[in-house]
mmCIF file of C-alpha atoms in Angstrom:
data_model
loop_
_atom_site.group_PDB
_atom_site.id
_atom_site.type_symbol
_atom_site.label_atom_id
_atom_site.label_comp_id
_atom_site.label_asym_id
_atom_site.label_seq_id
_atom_site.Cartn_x
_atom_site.Cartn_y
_atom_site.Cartn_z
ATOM 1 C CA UNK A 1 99.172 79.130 -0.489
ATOM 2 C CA UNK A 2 102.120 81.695 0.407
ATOM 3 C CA UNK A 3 103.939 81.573 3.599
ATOM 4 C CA UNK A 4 105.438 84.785 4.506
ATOM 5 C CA UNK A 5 107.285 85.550 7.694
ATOM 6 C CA UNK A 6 108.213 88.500 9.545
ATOM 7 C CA UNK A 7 110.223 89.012 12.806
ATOM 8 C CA UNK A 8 108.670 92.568 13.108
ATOM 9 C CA UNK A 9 105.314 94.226 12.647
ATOM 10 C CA UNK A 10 104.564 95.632 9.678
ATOM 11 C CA UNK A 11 103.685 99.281 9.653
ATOM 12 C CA UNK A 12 101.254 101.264 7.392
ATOM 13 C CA UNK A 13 102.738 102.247 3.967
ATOM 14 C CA UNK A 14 105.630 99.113 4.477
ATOM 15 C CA UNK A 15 103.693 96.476 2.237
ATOM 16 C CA UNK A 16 105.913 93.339 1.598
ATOM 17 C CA UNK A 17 106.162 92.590 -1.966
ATOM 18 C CA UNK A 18 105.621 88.784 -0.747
ATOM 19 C CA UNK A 19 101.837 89.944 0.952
ATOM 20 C CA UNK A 20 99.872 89.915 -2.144
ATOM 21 C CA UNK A 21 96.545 92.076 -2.698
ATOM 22 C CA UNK A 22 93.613 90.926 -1.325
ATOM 23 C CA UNK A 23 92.115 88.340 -3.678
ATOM 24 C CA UNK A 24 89.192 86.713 -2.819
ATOM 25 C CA UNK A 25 87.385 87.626 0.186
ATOM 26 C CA UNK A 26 89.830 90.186 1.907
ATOM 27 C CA UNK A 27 89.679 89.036 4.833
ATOM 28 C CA UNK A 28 92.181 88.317 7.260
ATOM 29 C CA UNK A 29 92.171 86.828 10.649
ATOM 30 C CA UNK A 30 94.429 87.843 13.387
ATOM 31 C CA UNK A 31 95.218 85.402 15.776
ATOM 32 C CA UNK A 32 96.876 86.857 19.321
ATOM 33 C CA UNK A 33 96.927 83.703 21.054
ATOM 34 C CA UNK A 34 100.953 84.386 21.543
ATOM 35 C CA UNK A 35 99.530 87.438 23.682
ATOM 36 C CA UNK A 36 96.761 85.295 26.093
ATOM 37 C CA UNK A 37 98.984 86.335 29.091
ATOM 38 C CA UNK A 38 99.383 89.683 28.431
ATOM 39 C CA UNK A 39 95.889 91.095 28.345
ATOM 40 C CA UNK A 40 95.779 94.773 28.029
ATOM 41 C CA UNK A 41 98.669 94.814 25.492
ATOM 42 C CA UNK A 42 95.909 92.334 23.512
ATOM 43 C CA UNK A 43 93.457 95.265 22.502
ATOM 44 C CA UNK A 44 96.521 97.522 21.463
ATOM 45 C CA UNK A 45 98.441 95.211 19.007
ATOM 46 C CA UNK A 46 95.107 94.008 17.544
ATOM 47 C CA UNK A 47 94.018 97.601 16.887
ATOM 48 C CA UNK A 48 97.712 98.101 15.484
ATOM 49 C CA UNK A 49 97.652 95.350 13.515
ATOM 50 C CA UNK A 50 94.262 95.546 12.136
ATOM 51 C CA UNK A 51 94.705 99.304 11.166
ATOM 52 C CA UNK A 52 98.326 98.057 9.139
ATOM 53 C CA UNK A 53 96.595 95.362 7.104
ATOM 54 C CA UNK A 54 93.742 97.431 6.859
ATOM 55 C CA UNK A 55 95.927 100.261 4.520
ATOM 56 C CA UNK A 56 96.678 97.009 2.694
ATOM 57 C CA UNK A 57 93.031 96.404 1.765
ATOM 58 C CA UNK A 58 91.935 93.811 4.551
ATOM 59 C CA UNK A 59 88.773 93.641 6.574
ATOM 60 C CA UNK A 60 90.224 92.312 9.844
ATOM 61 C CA UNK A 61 88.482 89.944 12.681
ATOM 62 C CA UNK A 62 90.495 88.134 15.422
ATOM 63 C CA UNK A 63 90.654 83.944 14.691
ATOM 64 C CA UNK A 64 91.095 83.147 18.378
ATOM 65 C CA UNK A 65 92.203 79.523 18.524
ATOM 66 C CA UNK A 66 90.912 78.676 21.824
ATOM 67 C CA UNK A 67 87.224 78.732 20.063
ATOM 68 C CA UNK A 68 88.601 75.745 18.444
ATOM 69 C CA UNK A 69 90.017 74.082 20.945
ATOM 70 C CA UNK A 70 86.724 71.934 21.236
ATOM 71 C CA UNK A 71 85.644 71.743 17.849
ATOM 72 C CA UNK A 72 88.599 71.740 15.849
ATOM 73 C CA UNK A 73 86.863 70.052 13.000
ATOM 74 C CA UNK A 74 85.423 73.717 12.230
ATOM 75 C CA UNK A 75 88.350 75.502 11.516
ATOM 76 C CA UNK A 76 89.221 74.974 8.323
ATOM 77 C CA UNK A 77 85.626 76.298 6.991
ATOM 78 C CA UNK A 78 86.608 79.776 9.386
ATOM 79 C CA UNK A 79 89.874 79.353 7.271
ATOM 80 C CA UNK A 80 88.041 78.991 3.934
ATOM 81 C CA UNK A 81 86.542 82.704 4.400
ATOM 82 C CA UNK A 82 89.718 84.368 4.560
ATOM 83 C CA UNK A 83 92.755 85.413 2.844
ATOM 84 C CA UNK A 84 95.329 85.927 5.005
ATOM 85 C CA UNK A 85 95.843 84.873 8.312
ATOM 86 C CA UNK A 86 98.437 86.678 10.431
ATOM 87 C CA UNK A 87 100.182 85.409 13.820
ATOM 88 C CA UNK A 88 101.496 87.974 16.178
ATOM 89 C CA UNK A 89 104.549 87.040 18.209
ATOM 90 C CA UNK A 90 104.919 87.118 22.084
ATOM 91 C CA UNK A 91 105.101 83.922 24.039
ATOM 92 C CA UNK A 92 105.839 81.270 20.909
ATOM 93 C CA UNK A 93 105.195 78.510 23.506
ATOM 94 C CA UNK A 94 101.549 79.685 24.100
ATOM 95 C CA UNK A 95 101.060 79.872 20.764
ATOM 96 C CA UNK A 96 101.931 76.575 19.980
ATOM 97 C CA UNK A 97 100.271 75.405 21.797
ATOM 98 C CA UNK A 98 96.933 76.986 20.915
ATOM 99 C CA UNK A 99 97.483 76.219 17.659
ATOM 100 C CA UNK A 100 97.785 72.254 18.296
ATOM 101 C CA UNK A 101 94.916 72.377 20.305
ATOM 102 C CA UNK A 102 92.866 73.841 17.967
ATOM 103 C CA UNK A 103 93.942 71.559 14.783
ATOM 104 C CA UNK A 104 95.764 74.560 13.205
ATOM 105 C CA UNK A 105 98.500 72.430 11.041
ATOM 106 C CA UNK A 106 95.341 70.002 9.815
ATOM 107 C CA UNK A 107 93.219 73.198 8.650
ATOM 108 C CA UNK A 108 96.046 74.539 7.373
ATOM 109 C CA UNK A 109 96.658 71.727 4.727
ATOM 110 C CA UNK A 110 93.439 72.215 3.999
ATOM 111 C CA UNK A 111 94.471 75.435 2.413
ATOM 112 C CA UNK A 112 97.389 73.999 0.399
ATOM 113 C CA UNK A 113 95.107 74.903 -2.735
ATOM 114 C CA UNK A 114 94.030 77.983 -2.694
ATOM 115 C CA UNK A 115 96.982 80.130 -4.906
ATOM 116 C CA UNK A 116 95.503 83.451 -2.934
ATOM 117 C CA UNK A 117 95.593 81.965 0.795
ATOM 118 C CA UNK A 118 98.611 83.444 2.529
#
């Protein structure tokens, strides 16, 4: 698994050298959970977003955590059908949050073995 962070969006034509090509499924999830409270602004960054990784090779879909939030035991088989997941920024709080309700860290580890997961 790779961890690569950003304090920006990345922008069409800007590939990081640490965002490898898509390996085995190229798919990525985009999870806006950071962005719950800001509605509109949602749809925009995920279109954004999803058009940038998709000049990298990516088939996008949103991983919204809240699905999870109840059955967290089924998020690391969502996680095992893509290769890259990708966090947008905004309220870090809100994000955090989702991502402990839905058993993010646990599905996560899960990951730890998978050379292509980033």
């Amino acid at each position: 698994m790779r961890l690569l962070l950003s304090s920006w969006f990345l922008t069409p034509g800007s590939r990081p050298s640490a965002l490898p090509g898509t390996l085995a499924t190229g798919r990525a999830g985009i999870v806006l959970n950071a962005l719950d409270e800001y509605g509109r602004s949602r749809t925009r960054d995920y279109a954004r977003e999803s058009h940038t990784l998709g000049t990298f090779g990516y088939t996008c879909e949103e991983l919204y955590l809240r699905d999870y939030f109840t059955a967290p035991q089924e998020l690391p088989e969502r996680l095992d059908g893509l290769d890259l997941v990708w966090a947008l920024g905004g309220n870090a709080f809100v994000l955090a949050r989702a991502m402990t309700q839905a058993g993010f860290r646990d599905a996560l580890q899960e990951q730890l073995h998978r050379a292509e997961f980033t």
